[in-house]
Amino acid sequence: MPFFILPHTADVRLKVWGKDYEEVFRAALLGMSAIQKKAIPTKDADFIERTISVEASDGTALLVDFLNEVLSLCAINKEWYFDGVFERLTATSLHVTLHGIAISDFDEDIKAVTYHEANLQKNEKGEWETIIVLDI
Amino acid sequence: MIPRPVFKKIHDWLWEIPKSFRADMRVPACVYATEHMLDDIRRDRSMDQLINVATLPGIQQYALAMPDAHEGYGFPIGGVAAMDASEGVISPGGIGYDVNCGVRLLRSTKTIDQVREKTDALASALYRDVPSGVGRGGRLILRGNDLDAVLQHGAHRMVELGYGEKADLEHLESTGRLEDADPSLVSDTAKKRGADQLGTMGAGNHFVEVQYVETVFDTAAAAQLGLFARQVVVMIHTGSRGLGHQIATDYIRLMMKVMPKYGITLPDRELACAPFSSPEGQQYFHAMAAGANFAWANRQLITWEVRKSWQEVMGNTGGGLSVIYDVAHNLGKLEDHIISGEKRRMIVHRKGATRAFPDQPVLIPGSMGTASYVLLGLPQAMEQTFGSSCHGAGRRMSRSQAKREVRGSELKQEMKAQGIAVASGSLSGLAEEAPVAYKDVDEVVDVVHAAGIAKKVACMRPIAVIKG
């Protein structure tokens, strides 16, 4: 999956990319979930679905706000979301169904997804790309 | 990286990036460090972040970085900025996601010689009684009016519920309660995140440590705080948990939306802010105060849990544990400061920086397994740093690099060999917090002492470390 963890002195700097918004948003979700928990859901797990809608002023804010919504749901429901299907995804709004499992604890405590260095834009290959700094 | 010649030497421990360095800077950016430490600090992006802070509307005198400064997001960690309360802004990113992350120090009447053989038992009992790790809930689940009472009254509410003594409150910064708190401005999402988290430590760099006083630097000041050589003390480091994280998330999002209305443009979105006097600025300030109260309530309940463990292990002859002080190092406070000879109301942002008012105890936790310090604020701090000091050793290495360089199991063995009992839920979490990943706390504290911000009173060494 197109995400990569870059060095940061105190927190986690995640680089994500994709050929379109859906790919880059999904990559960010998968990247964040991989940091939260080093696990692979088993086939016999009780899978959970949650839907969320987010609106923001632009694509960068939409991505950060979306990841923060996911983090809040993880903390409140004690669930880990390892994938998502985007039913609607525009430059300023999204509706997504998250797939997850109930969980007793996480490996890493991500306090929040920050706007610091976030700038969703096309790179020289024509792919959408941004850095996301997670507060650990 | 900001080139070395850009930094103008003010004195041996203070360096300035002049306002002329970048056109949008409103004030200079200053960093407290030795020349050697400055070279280290320059390696990450903390100085670029400090320059960004210097562009915030209403900032007074200078943007400051303490000697433990390192790269954060928006503000650097170890950052201090004072904004004029009538003309300046408040920035949630300048206070941090862990609102009122802070440190509490408890003193016992025992010496290390009386406790040494019980350190393993103490570590086990504390690990059992103080819930830690990511996602583990605590013994109290509070909702509705019960949670609002905690957000309104902080540590005072916990004492009312029986989790502590009234005397505890006299030794907490702001007595463990900010009067400006308004629970109605804290979102339901934040309240749900905090519902089961009172009395929990969390993970990352948060800890409970049993320590002993290794060195007393100032006998009179130590006696005033009830400290003596070889005395056993307990240090607690944690904050407002998920509730505080959500308050910051909610209000950064709100401020991003309203900044155009106030004509504010910034070099980094994470610095999102609003005029302090605006409805949004006031809403955040009152919600942040509620988050701060939750953190003080959290450290109060953990104090109760620590006392329970202490009593069980030490028995009836163990004596009590009294609060020496409790101080925040991620907070925005409304304070009066002298600017150009005139007393002015300021909203002081401290992100990874400790308040250090004259004669106030300043608690500096070191990295895991190394020294921690008690200092006392000095009058010069009011003139130089808006009454602020460093907050810890400060990271110098990323978590992933620390995990590559250190094995958690070996580190645990090394600490055991040094006489430090370790109870930790995660060996990889232990590796992330290895001392090698941090700056030398002794050097950080020496800068603060030499610069006249705060004076060294005592230095402690751990004998038991409890982490998530």
XYZ file of C-alpha atoms in Angstrom:
604
model
C 0.000 0.000 0.000
C 1.357 3.462 -0.811
C 2.377 4.812 2.565
C 5.787 5.259 4.129
C 6.865 6.258 7.638
C 9.507 9.015 7.687
C 11.661 10.092 10.659
C 10.322 12.666 13.138
C 12.038 13.503 16.440
C 9.029 12.966 18.677
C 6.049 11.926 16.625
C 5.324 9.994 13.426
C 5.600 11.483 9.952
C 3.592 9.501 7.392
C 3.932 9.965 3.638
C 0.917 8.779 1.624
C 0.162 8.829 -2.073
C -2.266 7.454 -4.677
C -3.474 7.903 -8.217
C -6.715 9.530 -7.054
C -8.364 10.818 -3.866
C -9.790 7.420 -3.009
C -6.397 5.740 -3.151
C -4.627 8.390 -1.112
C -7.368 8.567 1.544
C -7.389 4.782 1.832
C -3.592 4.717 2.028
C -3.719 7.227 4.878
C -6.309 5.122 6.720
C -4.249 1.968 6.282
C -1.045 3.761 7.276
C -2.584 5.103 10.460
C -4.130 1.744 11.358
C -0.776 0.006 10.787
C 0.815 2.360 13.328
C -2.013 1.863 15.822
C -1.856 -1.914 15.822
C 0.510 -4.503 14.400
C -2.135 -7.143 13.727
C -3.984 -8.899 10.930
C -7.670 -9.627 11.546
C -8.435 -13.341 11.404
C -11.211 -14.695 9.193
C -13.334 -15.745 12.167
C -13.202 -12.280 13.806
C -16.467 -10.413 14.362
C -16.197 -7.638 11.826
C -17.733 -4.265 12.586
C -18.902 -1.575 10.161
C -19.174 2.121 11.007
C -20.161 4.894 8.636
C -18.989 8.476 8.899
C -19.464 11.641 6.872
C -17.003 14.532 6.914
C -17.001 17.965 5.302
C -14.085 20.389 5.104
C -12.895 23.449 3.231
C -10.423 21.594 0.992
C -8.901 18.198 0.306
C -6.069 18.537 2.835
C -8.402 19.491 5.671
C -10.818 16.758 4.582
C -8.096 14.114 4.867
C -6.910 15.311 8.299
C -10.453 15.701 9.624
C -11.380 12.244 8.296
C -8.431 10.591 10.058
C -9.260 12.431 13.278
C -12.862 11.199 13.063
C -11.530 7.651 12.716
C -9.256 8.150 15.738
C -12.179 9.398 17.847
C -14.281 6.361 16.888
C -11.368 4.039 17.728
C -11.051 5.577 21.191
C -14.758 5.756 22.015
C -15.774 2.339 20.665
C -12.483 0.550 21.421
C -12.373 -0.596 17.820
C -9.584 -0.791 15.259
C -10.490 0.090 11.658
C -8.200 -1.572 9.151
C -9.967 -0.569 5.926
C -12.695 1.587 4.461
C -14.949 1.847 1.415
C -15.644 5.370 0.209
C -19.208 5.732 -1.029
C -18.716 9.441 -1.721
C -15.449 11.323 -1.927
C -15.169 14.836 -3.348
C -12.640 17.601 -2.704
C -14.656 18.799 0.287
C -16.805 15.921 1.546
C -16.841 12.191 2.035
C -18.999 9.337 3.229
C -17.174 6.164 4.137
C -17.909 2.771 5.634
C -15.107 1.685 7.959
C -14.322 -1.970 8.532
C -12.914 -2.942 11.886
C -12.825 -5.229 14.866
C -13.284 -4.760 18.600
C -9.982 -4.441 20.410
C -8.798 -4.292 24.015
C -5.768 -2.075 23.454
C -3.559 -0.476 20.812
C 0.204 -0.724 20.302
C 0.646 3.010 19.796
C -1.303 5.903 21.294
C -1.988 8.347 18.475
C -3.278 11.446 20.224
C -4.291 13.276 17.071
C -3.672 13.772 13.378
C -2.168 17.217 12.828
C -2.389 19.693 9.940
C 1.351 20.327 10.282
C 3.065 19.769 6.891
C -0.181 18.386 5.425
C -0.618 19.555 1.847
C -2.493 17.228 -0.474
C -1.304 17.973 -4.004
C -0.178 16.241 -7.177
C 3.485 15.217 -7.395
C 5.648 15.151 -10.529
C 4.266 11.682 -11.394
C 0.740 13.048 -11.393
C -0.158 11.204 -8.173
C -1.837 12.796 -5.151
C 0.572 12.959 -2.245
C 0.914 14.464 1.219
C 2.773 14.223 4.500
C 0.720 13.596 7.640
C 2.263 14.160 11.091
C 0.646 12.118 13.853
C 0.966 13.296 17.457
C 2.172 10.327 19.495
C 18.248 23.779 8.752
C 18.716 27.399 9.891
C 22.384 28.310 9.194
C 24.494 28.693 12.317
C 25.593 32.308 11.547
C 21.947 33.403 11.682
C 21.952 32.838 15.458
C 23.146 35.909 17.324
C 24.758 35.093 20.671
C 23.099 37.071 23.471
C 25.054 35.281 26.219
C 26.473 31.820 26.816
C 22.988 30.283 27.136
C 20.821 32.433 24.888
C 20.714 32.744 21.089
C 18.528 34.925 18.908
C 17.226 34.644 15.379
C 16.616 38.325 14.543
C 13.217 39.509 13.405
C 14.828 40.519 10.103
C 15.515 36.863 9.227
C 12.075 36.429 7.679
C 9.725 39.162 6.528
C 6.666 37.774 8.330
C 8.312 37.575 11.785
C 6.736 40.039 14.231
C 9.334 39.415 16.984
C 12.727 37.679 17.237
C 12.942 33.949 17.997
C 15.174 33.054 20.960
C 16.481 29.733 22.189
C 18.095 28.896 25.541
C 20.962 26.459 24.897
C 24.692 25.990 25.107
C 26.547 26.275 21.815
C 26.847 22.490 21.691
C 23.114 22.024 22.356
C 22.240 24.603 19.716
C 23.970 22.476 17.075
C 21.798 19.543 18.166
C 18.586 21.602 18.185
C 19.324 22.931 14.676
C 19.280 19.390 13.236
C 15.486 19.031 13.254
C 12.790 21.532 12.267
C 12.215 23.030 15.707
C 13.824 26.370 14.830
C 11.750 26.687 11.633
C 8.694 26.045 13.798
C 9.829 28.683 16.315
C 10.173 31.221 13.499
C 6.595 30.404 12.453
C 5.461 31.075 16.041
C 7.134 34.486 15.819
C 4.632 35.409 13.076
C 1.507 34.972 15.224
C -0.641 38.096 15.676
C -0.210 39.820 19.032
C 2.968 37.962 20.060
C 5.044 40.037 22.483
C 8.824 40.431 22.825
C 10.000 37.072 21.408
C 9.075 33.494 20.593
C 11.039 31.342 23.045
C 12.438 27.832 22.956
C 13.679 26.155 26.106
C 16.888 24.023 26.117
C 14.867 20.805 25.764
C 13.360 22.089 22.483
C 12.735 19.628 19.704
C 10.568 19.318 16.640
C 6.828 19.149 17.271
C 3.951 20.216 15.032
C 2.974 23.887 14.762
C 4.894 25.039 17.842
C 8.141 23.278 18.705
C 8.076 21.272 21.925
C 9.690 23.473 24.561
C 8.040 26.539 23.031
C 6.752 29.603 24.898
C 4.819 32.513 23.370
C 2.980 35.332 25.128
C 0.186 37.081 23.263
C -1.461 40.316 24.292
C -4.897 39.320 25.631
C -6.700 42.223 23.976
C -4.971 42.227 20.576
C -3.392 38.789 20.255
C -4.517 35.296 19.373
C -4.898 31.996 21.165
C -3.669 28.910 19.301
C -4.662 25.398 20.444
C -1.596 24.052 18.613
C 0.519 26.234 20.907
C -0.793 24.361 23.917
C -0.806 20.893 22.424
C -3.172 17.970 22.151
C -2.411 16.700 25.648
C -3.889 19.689 27.477
C -2.249 20.059 30.912
C 0.133 17.203 30.470
C 2.114 17.651 33.653
C 4.048 16.271 36.570
C 3.209 15.650 40.220
C 5.742 14.803 42.909
C 4.861 13.022 46.167
C 7.244 12.733 49.118
C 7.473 9.886 51.588
C 9.048 9.883 55.024
C 11.240 6.911 54.104
C 14.786 6.642 52.790
C 15.966 4.396 49.979
C 17.583 2.126 52.571
C 14.144 1.452 54.050
C 12.472 0.868 50.678
C 15.151 -0.811 48.534
C 14.135 -4.422 49.182
C 10.500 -3.638 48.350
C 11.005 -1.939 44.982
C 9.934 -4.994 42.955
C 6.765 -5.324 45.014
C 6.107 -1.587 44.683
C 6.564 -1.713 40.899
C 4.136 -4.644 40.628
C 1.519 -3.026 42.867
C 1.743 0.309 41.042
C 1.479 -1.399 37.651
C -1.650 -3.171 38.873
C -3.286 -0.149 40.544
C -2.522 2.586 37.994
C -4.078 1.510 34.687
C -1.720 2.175 31.776
C -1.354 1.460 28.078
C -3.456 2.519 25.104
C -7.180 1.954 25.453
C -7.228 0.635 29.022
C -9.986 2.262 31.065
C -9.891 3.212 34.712
C -11.878 2.423 37.846
C -14.332 5.333 37.422
C -16.735 5.774 34.532
C -18.233 9.254 34.644
C -20.916 10.674 32.408
C -23.320 13.620 32.339
C -23.299 15.859 35.397
C -20.712 13.680 37.175
C -18.167 14.243 34.389
C -19.113 17.923 34.103
C -18.388 18.356 37.830
C -14.856 17.042 37.229
C -14.398 19.354 34.233
C -15.609 22.288 36.320
C -13.778 21.593 39.565
C -10.762 19.444 38.643
C -8.775 17.993 41.548
C -11.204 19.619 44.025
C -13.980 17.321 42.789
C -11.793 14.245 43.261
C -11.044 15.259 46.849
C -14.805 15.757 47.424
C -15.319 12.198 46.151
C -12.784 10.914 48.673
C -9.774 10.526 46.369
C -7.338 12.631 48.343
C -6.923 15.143 51.107
C -7.787 18.846 51.151
C -4.147 19.555 51.961
C -3.199 18.084 48.564
C -4.907 20.980 46.794
C -2.713 23.621 48.444
C 0.307 22.224 46.584
C -1.053 22.107 43.033
C -0.552 24.768 40.369
C -3.762 26.847 40.400
C -4.874 24.480 43.254
C -5.728 21.945 40.550
C -8.671 23.939 39.171
C -8.962 26.661 36.549
C -11.986 28.829 37.361
C -12.505 29.659 33.677
C -13.596 26.116 32.806
C -16.904 25.666 31.010
C -17.869 21.998 30.493
C -20.671 22.973 28.091
C -17.982 23.961 25.552
C -16.437 20.477 25.576
C -17.906 18.281 22.822
C -19.808 15.072 23.498
C -17.103 13.235 21.544
C -14.428 14.558 23.920
C -16.537 13.607 26.939
C -17.050 10.101 25.566
C -13.291 9.735 25.026
C -12.656 10.761 28.623
C -15.521 8.869 30.269
C -13.409 5.926 31.495
C -9.954 7.527 31.507
C -9.729 9.197 34.919
C -6.990 7.628 36.987
C -5.166 6.209 33.946
C -1.613 6.922 32.885
C -1.758 6.196 29.143
C 1.326 5.278 27.131
C 4.246 6.947 25.369
C 6.448 8.989 27.683
C 3.953 8.945 30.566
C 5.020 7.143 33.705
C 4.902 6.662 37.432
C 8.374 6.430 38.979
C 9.555 5.689 42.486
C 12.720 7.742 42.952
C 15.157 8.710 45.682
C 16.828 12.047 46.319
C 20.392 11.536 45.141
C 21.699 15.090 45.545
C 20.473 18.132 47.428
C 21.849 21.322 45.848
C 20.092 23.814 48.102
C 19.506 22.506 51.622
C 17.279 25.377 52.771
C 15.056 25.261 49.693
C 14.869 21.464 49.904
C 13.852 21.632 53.565
C 11.179 24.151 52.662
C 9.715 21.558 50.266
C 10.150 18.702 52.763
C 12.969 17.106 50.753
C 16.106 15.489 52.205
C 18.957 13.316 50.935
C 18.143 9.640 50.216
C 14.416 10.301 50.687
C 12.030 8.239 48.543
C 9.591 10.198 46.372
C 7.054 9.260 43.693
C 6.739 11.132 40.404
C 3.600 10.993 38.199
C 3.677 12.179 34.574
C 0.442 12.198 32.561
C -2.234 14.567 31.244
C -5.826 14.911 30.081
C -5.834 11.730 28.004
C -8.273 11.383 25.084
C -10.573 14.098 26.407
C -7.878 16.740 26.050
C -6.762 15.398 22.670
C -10.311 15.761 21.369
C -10.706 19.319 22.732
C -7.598 20.364 20.781
C -8.747 18.527 17.641
C -12.227 20.117 17.806
C -10.972 23.651 18.286
C -8.115 23.519 15.765
C -10.753 22.505 13.234
C -13.015 25.367 14.317
C -10.214 27.914 14.164
C -9.174 26.805 10.678
C -12.691 27.664 9.575
C -12.881 31.100 11.209
C -9.369 32.412 10.482
C -10.403 33.983 7.145
C -13.112 35.945 8.982
C -10.398 37.546 11.117
C -7.993 38.031 8.197
C -5.401 35.674 9.697
C -2.998 33.862 7.373
C -0.329 31.534 8.730
C 2.748 29.675 7.475
C 1.488 26.421 9.056
C -2.149 25.349 9.421
C -1.327 23.645 12.713
C -0.875 27.117 14.235
C -4.599 27.752 13.584
C -5.757 30.470 15.931
C -8.371 33.111 16.618
C -8.241 36.416 18.464
C -8.275 35.668 22.194
C -11.142 38.117 22.655
C -13.239 36.595 19.823
C -16.144 34.215 20.552
C -14.122 31.279 19.155
C -10.988 32.256 21.109
C -12.985 32.473 24.321
C -14.789 29.183 23.637
C -11.481 27.377 23.213
C -9.989 29.025 26.307
C -12.900 27.877 28.489
C -12.932 24.372 26.952
C -9.147 24.101 27.389
C -9.550 25.071 31.066
C -12.064 22.214 31.440
C -9.537 19.859 29.830
C -6.864 21.122 32.224
C -9.163 20.412 35.165
C -9.679 16.869 33.870
C -5.894 16.395 33.845
C -5.543 17.616 37.444
C -8.388 15.278 38.443
C -6.567 12.477 36.632
C -3.308 13.056 38.518
C -5.326 13.333 41.763
C -6.955 9.930 41.239
C -3.586 8.428 40.282
C -2.206 9.869 43.535
C -4.944 7.961 45.377
C -3.996 4.799 43.466
C -0.302 5.306 44.266
C -1.100 5.786 47.958
C -3.117 2.546 47.892
C -0.145 0.630 46.430
C 2.268 2.270 48.877
C 0.085 1.377 51.859
C -0.276 -2.223 50.708
C 3.458 -2.777 50.140
C 4.902 -0.655 52.961
C 2.249 -1.515 55.541
C 1.231 0.588 58.508
C 4.779 1.752 59.164
C 5.209 3.119 55.632
C 4.018 6.601 56.496
C 2.030 8.694 54.053
C 2.758 10.285 50.710
C 2.368 14.079 50.653
C 2.107 16.250 47.582
C 5.168 18.453 47.025
C 3.779 20.099 43.886
C 1.927 19.477 40.632
C 2.779 21.508 37.567
C 1.423 21.689 34.015
C 3.709 21.789 30.983
C 1.102 22.048 28.171
C -1.183 24.952 28.985
C -2.329 28.440 28.064
C -2.697 30.777 31.028
C -3.948 34.306 31.437
C -1.196 36.121 33.346
C 0.076 39.647 33.998
C 3.571 40.394 32.695
C 5.621 43.564 32.439
C 6.145 44.617 28.813
C 8.222 47.771 28.247
C 7.680 48.780 31.877
C 3.916 48.368 31.693
C 1.841 45.597 33.302
C -0.178 43.845 30.634
C -2.572 40.906 30.498
C -1.137 38.111 28.379
C -2.268 34.707 27.226
C 0.934 32.704 27.729
C 1.238 29.550 25.620
C 3.515 26.886 27.099
C 3.891 23.765 24.987
C 6.356 21.410 26.590
C 7.374 24.211 28.934
C 6.794 24.555 32.670
C 5.591 27.627 34.509
C 8.446 28.868 36.719
C 7.180 31.746 38.827
C 9.475 32.959 41.660
C 9.682 30.370 44.483
C 7.359 27.993 42.633
C 8.603 24.381 42.442
C 9.547 23.382 38.893
C 9.436 19.626 38.331
C 11.608 18.301 35.508
C 11.282 14.605 34.704
C 14.316 13.092 33.030
C 14.211 10.346 30.457
C 13.409 6.856 31.722
C 16.051 5.573 34.103
C 17.909 8.896 34.376
C 17.794 11.805 36.795
C 14.783 14.023 37.459
C 15.019 17.443 39.078
C 13.234 19.785 41.454
C 14.022 23.462 40.877
C 12.580 26.707 42.206
C 11.569 29.516 39.875
C 13.573 32.751 40.133
C 12.510 36.397 39.652
C 14.615 36.631 36.472
C 12.236 34.119 34.852
C 9.534 36.789 34.892
C 11.860 39.182 33.062
C 13.345 36.675 30.620
C 10.848 33.909 29.860
C 7.383 35.041 30.968
C 7.969 32.871 34.050
C 8.697 29.679 32.100
C 11.255 26.887 32.188
C 12.073 23.629 30.421
C 9.871 20.551 30.920
C 12.155 17.526 30.583
C 15.117 16.124 28.755
C 13.595 16.551 25.297
C 13.826 13.933 22.573
C 16.787 13.840 20.220
C 16.025 10.599 18.369
C 12.856 9.391 16.611
C 10.876 6.539 18.112
C 11.591 4.290 15.134
C 15.344 4.943 15.372
C 15.253 4.233 19.109
C 13.530 0.916 18.425
C 16.169 0.082 15.814
C 19.016 0.852 18.211
C 17.618 -0.544 21.469
C 15.979 -3.841 22.382
C 13.328 -3.403 25.063
C 14.224 -6.677 26.793
C 17.929 -5.748 27.000
C 17.096 -2.273 28.266
C 14.920 -3.782 30.990
C 17.812 -6.030 32.035
C 20.262 -3.118 32.019
C 17.951 -1.076 34.232
C 17.505 -4.033 36.553
C 21.295 -4.292 36.818
C 21.326 -0.626 37.856
C 18.845 -1.414 40.642
C 15.767 -0.081 38.786
C 12.654 -2.290 38.801
C 10.649 -1.963 35.580
C 6.978 -2.808 35.083
C 5.901 -2.083 31.533
C 3.127 -3.346 29.297
C 5.196 -3.089 26.132
C 8.865 -3.847 25.502
C 8.783 -1.905 22.234
C 7.260 1.050 24.113
C 10.148 0.730 26.559
C 12.665 0.855 23.698
C 11.010 4.019 22.306
C 11.671 5.732 25.629
C 15.276 4.551 26.019
C 17.561 7.202 27.569
C 19.663 7.270 24.381
C 16.616 8.746 22.568
C 16.720 11.815 24.818
C 19.008 14.730 25.451
C 21.086 14.855 28.594
C 18.675 16.173 31.234
C 21.591 17.348 33.401
C 22.759 19.629 30.600
C 19.209 20.934 29.990
C 18.715 21.758 33.673
C 22.180 23.329 33.932
C 21.209 25.843 31.225
C 18.032 26.831 33.079
C 20.016 27.161 36.316
C 22.877 29.113 34.732
C 20.515 31.440 32.884
C 18.854 32.337 36.199
C 15.405 31.054 35.205
C 15.179 28.500 38.022
C 17.649 27.209 40.608
C 18.471 23.580 41.229
C 17.138 22.239 44.529
C 17.456 18.454 44.264
C 18.150 15.663 41.845
C 16.414 12.293 42.025
C 17.218 8.843 40.580
C 14.602 6.165 39.823
C 14.352 2.861 41.657
C 11.122 1.693 40.005
C 9.657 2.664 36.615
C 6.033 1.920 35.735
C 4.907 2.490 32.132
C 2.160 1.528 29.736
